[in-house]
PDB file of C-alpha atoms in Angstrom:
ATOM      1  CA  MET A  24      -3.675  -5.894 -33.151  1.00  0.00           C
ATOM      2  CA  ARG A  25      -4.142  -5.222 -29.445  1.00  0.00           C
ATOM      3  CA  VAL A  26      -5.788  -1.937 -28.515  1.00  0.00           C
ATOM      4  CA  LEU A  27      -4.119  -0.173 -25.584  1.00  0.00           C
ATOM      5  CA  VAL A  28      -7.206   1.796 -24.524  1.00  0.00           C
ATOM      6  CA  ARG A  29     -10.723   0.785 -25.436  1.00  0.00           C
ATOM      7  CA  PRO A  30     -13.406   3.429 -26.016  1.00  0.00           C
ATOM      8  CA  HIS A  31     -15.365   2.655 -22.844  1.00  0.00           C
ATOM      9  CA  GLN A  32     -12.204   3.213 -20.759  1.00  0.00           C
ATOM     10  CA  ILE A  33     -11.626   6.741 -22.078  1.00  0.00           C
ATOM     11  CA  PRO A  34     -14.125   8.583 -19.821  1.00  0.00           C
ATOM     12  CA  VAL A  35     -12.818   7.039 -16.599  1.00  0.00           C
ATOM     13  CA  ARG A  36      -9.188   7.513 -17.622  1.00  0.00           C
ATOM     14  CA  LEU A  37      -9.863  11.100 -18.650  1.00  0.00           C
ATOM     15  CA  ALA A  38     -11.694  12.049 -15.441  1.00  0.00           C
ATOM     16  CA  THR A  39      -9.226  10.296 -13.163  1.00  0.00           C
ATOM     17  CA  GLY A  40      -6.192  11.473 -15.118  1.00  0.00           C
ATOM     18  CA  LEU A  41      -7.304  15.104 -14.932  1.00  0.00           C
ATOM     19  CA  PHE A  42      -7.999  14.739 -11.205  1.00  0.00           C
ATOM     20  CA  MET A  43      -4.537  13.260 -10.552  1.00  0.00           C
ATOM     21  CA  LEU A  44      -2.802  15.798 -12.788  1.00  0.00           C
ATOM     22  CA  ASN A  45      -4.497  18.663 -10.960  1.00  0.00           C
ATOM     23  CA  ALA A  46      -3.549  17.197  -7.570  1.00  0.00           C
ATOM     24  CA  GLY A  47       0.086  16.940  -8.630  1.00  0.00           C
ATOM     25  CA  LEU A  48       0.233  20.401 -10.167  1.00  0.00           C
ATOM     26  CA  SER A  49      -1.352  21.859  -7.028  1.00  0.00           C
ATOM     27  CA  LYS A  50       1.451  20.393  -4.914  1.00  0.00           C
ATOM     28  CA  ALA A  51       4.222  21.433  -7.329  1.00  0.00           C
ATOM     29  CA  SER A  52       4.590  24.828  -5.688  1.00  0.00           C
ATOM     30  CA  ALA A  53       3.984  23.676  -2.108  1.00  0.00           C
ATOM     31  CA  ASP A  54       5.458  25.951   0.535  1.00  0.00           C
ATOM     32  CA  GLU A  55       7.349  24.716   3.612  1.00  0.00           C
ATOM     33  CA  GLU A  56       4.203  24.618   5.762  1.00  0.00           C
ATOM     34  CA  THR A  57       2.225  22.585   3.214  1.00  0.00           C
ATOM     35  CA  ALA A  58       5.173  20.252   2.639  1.00  0.00           C
ATOM     36  CA  ALA A  59       5.539  19.720   6.384  1.00  0.00           C
ATOM     37  CA  ALA A  60       1.825  18.907   6.743  1.00  0.00           C
ATOM     38  CA  LEU A  61       1.896  16.436   3.831  1.00  0.00           C
ATOM     39  CA  HIS A  62       5.082  14.825   5.110  1.00  0.00           C
ATOM     40  CA  GLY A  63       3.836  14.677   8.696  1.00  0.00           C
ATOM     41  CA  MET A  64       0.677  12.840   7.773  1.00  0.00           C
ATOM     42  CA  ALA A  65       2.461  10.433   5.419  1.00  0.00           C
ATOM     43  CA  SER A  66       5.342   9.679   7.794  1.00  0.00           C
ATOM     44  CA  GLY A  67       2.875   9.037  10.614  1.00  0.00           C
ATOM     45  CA  ALA A  68       1.325   6.258   8.559  1.00  0.00           C
ATOM     46  CA  TYR A  69       4.536   5.138   6.854  1.00  0.00           C
ATOM     47  CA  PRO A  70       7.468   5.502   9.305  1.00  0.00           C
ATOM     48  CA  PHE A  71      10.098   4.810   6.623  1.00  0.00           C
ATOM     49  CA  LEU A  72       9.345   8.306   5.278  1.00  0.00           C
ATOM     50  CA  LYS A  73      10.383  10.053   8.535  1.00  0.00           C
ATOM     51  CA  ASN A  74      13.986  10.598   7.380  1.00  0.00           C
ATOM     52  CA  MET A  75      12.949  12.278   4.127  1.00  0.00           C
ATOM     53  CA  GLU A  76      12.958  16.077   4.022  1.00  0.00           C
ATOM     54  CA  PRO A  77       9.394  17.485   3.835  1.00  0.00           C
ATOM     55  CA  MET A  78      10.089  19.553   0.687  1.00  0.00           C
ATOM     56  CA  THR A  79      11.677  16.543  -1.010  1.00  0.00           C
ATOM     57  CA  PHE A  80       8.642  14.456  -0.090  1.00  0.00           C
ATOM     58  CA  ALA A  81       6.208  17.085  -1.423  1.00  0.00           C
ATOM     59  CA  LYS A  82       8.113  17.367  -4.707  1.00  0.00           C
ATOM     60  CA  LEU A  83       8.233  13.582  -5.104  1.00  0.00           C
ATOM     61  CA  LEU A  84       4.523  13.307  -4.332  1.00  0.00           C
ATOM     62  CA  SER A  85       3.754  16.066  -6.823  1.00  0.00           C
ATOM     63  CA  LYS A  86       5.833  14.416  -9.567  1.00  0.00           C
ATOM     64  CA  SER A  87       4.227  11.035  -8.856  1.00  0.00           C
ATOM     65  CA  GLU A  88       0.720  12.453  -9.145  1.00  0.00           C
ATOM     66  CA  ILE A  89       1.618  14.330 -12.334  1.00  0.00           C
ATOM     67  CA  ALA A  90       3.165  11.216 -13.887  1.00  0.00           C
ATOM     68  CA  LEU A  91       0.155   9.117 -12.930  1.00  0.00           C
ATOM     69  CA  GLY A  92      -2.239  11.713 -14.330  1.00  0.00           C
ATOM     70  CA  VAL A  93      -0.340  11.873 -17.618  1.00  0.00           C
ATOM     71  CA  ALA A  94      -0.194   8.059 -17.840  1.00  0.00           C
ATOM     72  CA  LEU A  95      -3.969   7.888 -17.478  1.00  0.00           C
ATOM     73  CA  LEU A  96      -4.522  10.635 -20.051  1.00  0.00           C
ATOM     74  CA  LEU A  97      -2.199   9.278 -22.742  1.00  0.00           C
ATOM     75  CA  PRO A  98      -3.832   6.548 -24.835  1.00  0.00           C
ATOM     76  CA  VAL A  99      -0.404   5.089 -25.687  1.00  0.00           C
ATOM     77  CA  VAL A 100      -0.063   3.925 -22.078  1.00  0.00           C
ATOM     78  CA  PRO A 101      -1.775   0.535 -21.833  1.00  0.00           C
ATOM     79  CA  SER A 102      -4.708   0.374 -19.420  1.00  0.00           C
ATOM     80  CA  VAL A 103      -3.067  -2.496 -17.567  1.00  0.00           C
ATOM     81  CA  VAL A 104      -0.055  -0.275 -16.808  1.00  0.00           C
ATOM     82  CA  ALA A 105      -2.123   2.788 -15.906  1.00  0.00           C
ATOM     83  CA  GLY A 106      -4.472   0.639 -13.806  1.00  0.00           C
ATOM     84  CA  ALA A 107      -1.620  -1.019 -11.921  1.00  0.00           C
ATOM     85  CA  ALA A 108       0.009   2.345 -11.183  1.00  0.00           C
ATOM     86  CA  LEU A 109      -3.274   3.868 -10.041  1.00  0.00           C
ATOM     87  CA  THR A 110      -4.079   0.862  -7.832  1.00  0.00           C
ATOM     88  CA  ALA A 111      -0.656   1.022  -6.170  1.00  0.00           C
ATOM     89  CA  PHE A 112      -0.854   4.777  -5.566  1.00  0.00           C
ATOM     90  CA  ALA A 113      -4.437   4.610  -4.298  1.00  0.00           C
ATOM     91  CA  GLY A 114      -3.522   1.660  -2.093  1.00  0.00           C
ATOM     92  CA  GLY A 115      -1.018   3.945  -0.401  1.00  0.00           C
ATOM     93  CA  LEU A 116      -3.725   6.563   0.145  1.00  0.00           C
ATOM     94  CA  THR A 117      -6.032   3.916   1.584  1.00  0.00           C
ATOM     95  CA  GLY A 118      -3.274   2.774   3.930  1.00  0.00           C
ATOM     96  CA  LEU A 119      -2.821   6.369   5.022  1.00  0.00           C
ATOM     97  CA  TYR A 120      -6.541   6.581   5.773  1.00  0.00           C
ATOM     98  CA  LEU A 121      -6.549   3.306   7.717  1.00  0.00           C
ATOM     99  CA  ARG A 122      -3.370   4.044   9.725  1.00  0.00           C
ATOM    100  CA  THR A 123      -3.906   7.683  10.687  1.00  0.00           C
ATOM    101  CA  PRO A 124      -5.683   8.192  14.014  1.00  0.00           C
ATOM    102  CA  GLY A 125      -8.712  10.455  13.932  1.00  0.00           C
ATOM    103  CA  LEU A 126      -9.628   9.847  10.299  1.00  0.00           C
ATOM    104  CA  ARG A 127     -12.046   7.010  11.096  1.00  0.00           C
ATOM    105  CA  GLN A 128     -14.790   6.630  13.648  1.00  0.00           C
ATOM    106  CA  GLU A 129     -13.766   4.483  16.599  1.00  0.00           C
ATOM    107  CA  GLY A 130     -14.029   0.779  15.702  1.00  0.00           C
ATOM    108  CA  SER A 131     -15.314   1.537  12.199  1.00  0.00           C
ATOM    109  CA  LEU A 132     -14.204   2.114   8.637  1.00  0.00           C
ATOM    110  CA  ARG A 133     -16.575   5.095   8.439  1.00  0.00           C
ATOM    111  CA  PRO A 134     -14.707   8.389   8.156  1.00  0.00           C
ATOM    112  CA  THR A 135     -14.794  11.224  10.619  1.00  0.00           C
ATOM    113  CA  PRO A 136     -15.286  14.710   9.142  1.00  0.00           C
ATOM    114  CA  GLU A 137     -11.473  15.062   9.207  1.00  0.00           C
ATOM    115  CA  GLY A 138     -11.072  11.798   7.297  1.00  0.00           C
ATOM    116  CA  MET A 139     -13.578  12.489   4.542  1.00  0.00           C
ATOM    117  CA  ASP A 140     -11.056  14.054   2.141  1.00  0.00           C
ATOM    118  CA  ILE A 141      -8.851  10.974   2.204  1.00  0.00           C
ATOM    119  CA  ALA A 142     -11.623   8.379   2.529  1.00  0.00           C
ATOM    120  CA  LYS A 143     -13.242   9.598  -0.664  1.00  0.00           C
ATOM    121  CA  ASP A 144     -10.069   8.717  -2.558  1.00  0.00           C
ATOM    122  CA  THR A 145     -10.852   5.028  -2.152  1.00  0.00           C
ATOM    123  CA  TRP A 146     -12.710   5.334  -5.459  1.00  0.00           C
ATOM    124  CA  LEU A 147      -9.250   5.532  -7.050  1.00  0.00           C
ATOM    125  CA  VAL A 148      -8.571   1.970  -5.865  1.00  0.00           C
ATOM    126  CA  GLY A 149     -11.781   0.818  -7.547  1.00  0.00           C
ATOM    127  CA  ILE A 150     -10.954   2.541 -10.822  1.00  0.00           C
ATOM    128  CA  GLY A 151      -7.393   1.245 -10.898  1.00  0.00           C
ATOM    129  CA  ALA A 152      -8.425  -2.284  -9.962  1.00  0.00           C
ATOM    130  CA  SER A 153     -11.188  -2.261 -12.570  1.00  0.00           C
ATOM    131  CA  LEU A 154      -8.784  -1.241 -15.342  1.00  0.00           C
ATOM    132  CA  LEU A 155      -6.272  -3.804 -14.166  1.00  0.00           C
ATOM    133  CA  CYS A 156      -8.745  -6.678 -13.792  1.00  0.00           C
ATOM    134  CA  GLU A 157     -10.386  -5.986 -17.131  1.00  0.00           C
ATOM    135  CA  GLU A 158      -7.081  -6.054 -18.950  1.00  0.00           C
ATOM    136  CA  LEU A 159      -5.722  -9.070 -17.116  1.00  0.00           C
ATOM    137  CA  GLY A 160      -8.949 -10.967 -17.797  1.00  0.00           C
ATOM    138  CA  ARG A 161      -8.886 -10.336 -21.546  1.00  0.00           C
ATOM    139  CA  ARG A 162      -8.540 -13.237 -23.913  1.00  0.00           C
ATOM    140  CA  ASP A 163      -7.069 -12.078 -27.199  1.00  0.00           C
TER     141      ASP A 163
END
């Protein structure tokens, strides 16, 4: 029988899942100003988002973070699925960091003080990729 979550994966899934759930719940009641700021930053990096209403974007972002957090927390969600979802989401955050002017030092990947909050989220890519690679590399 294949185990969906192995014991050593529980701490990282718990910590990351709670972090993502909190991020999503925090955005669930975003006001117009917060929604506009979130949407402005995202649509600057990803132009296809420009036509979306800021409140719609904030609600979608909130629901995505909540769903991802819950997926990481629930042991019935296979680690390969949770890891793939986390890697994709975190890849988007990393793209936002790389594409937004002023978040990185000129000619460097090192963050500016303004970029630190987003740059630190690159650890999510590592966690997601680790879960994904471990599960894809398994030989049952």
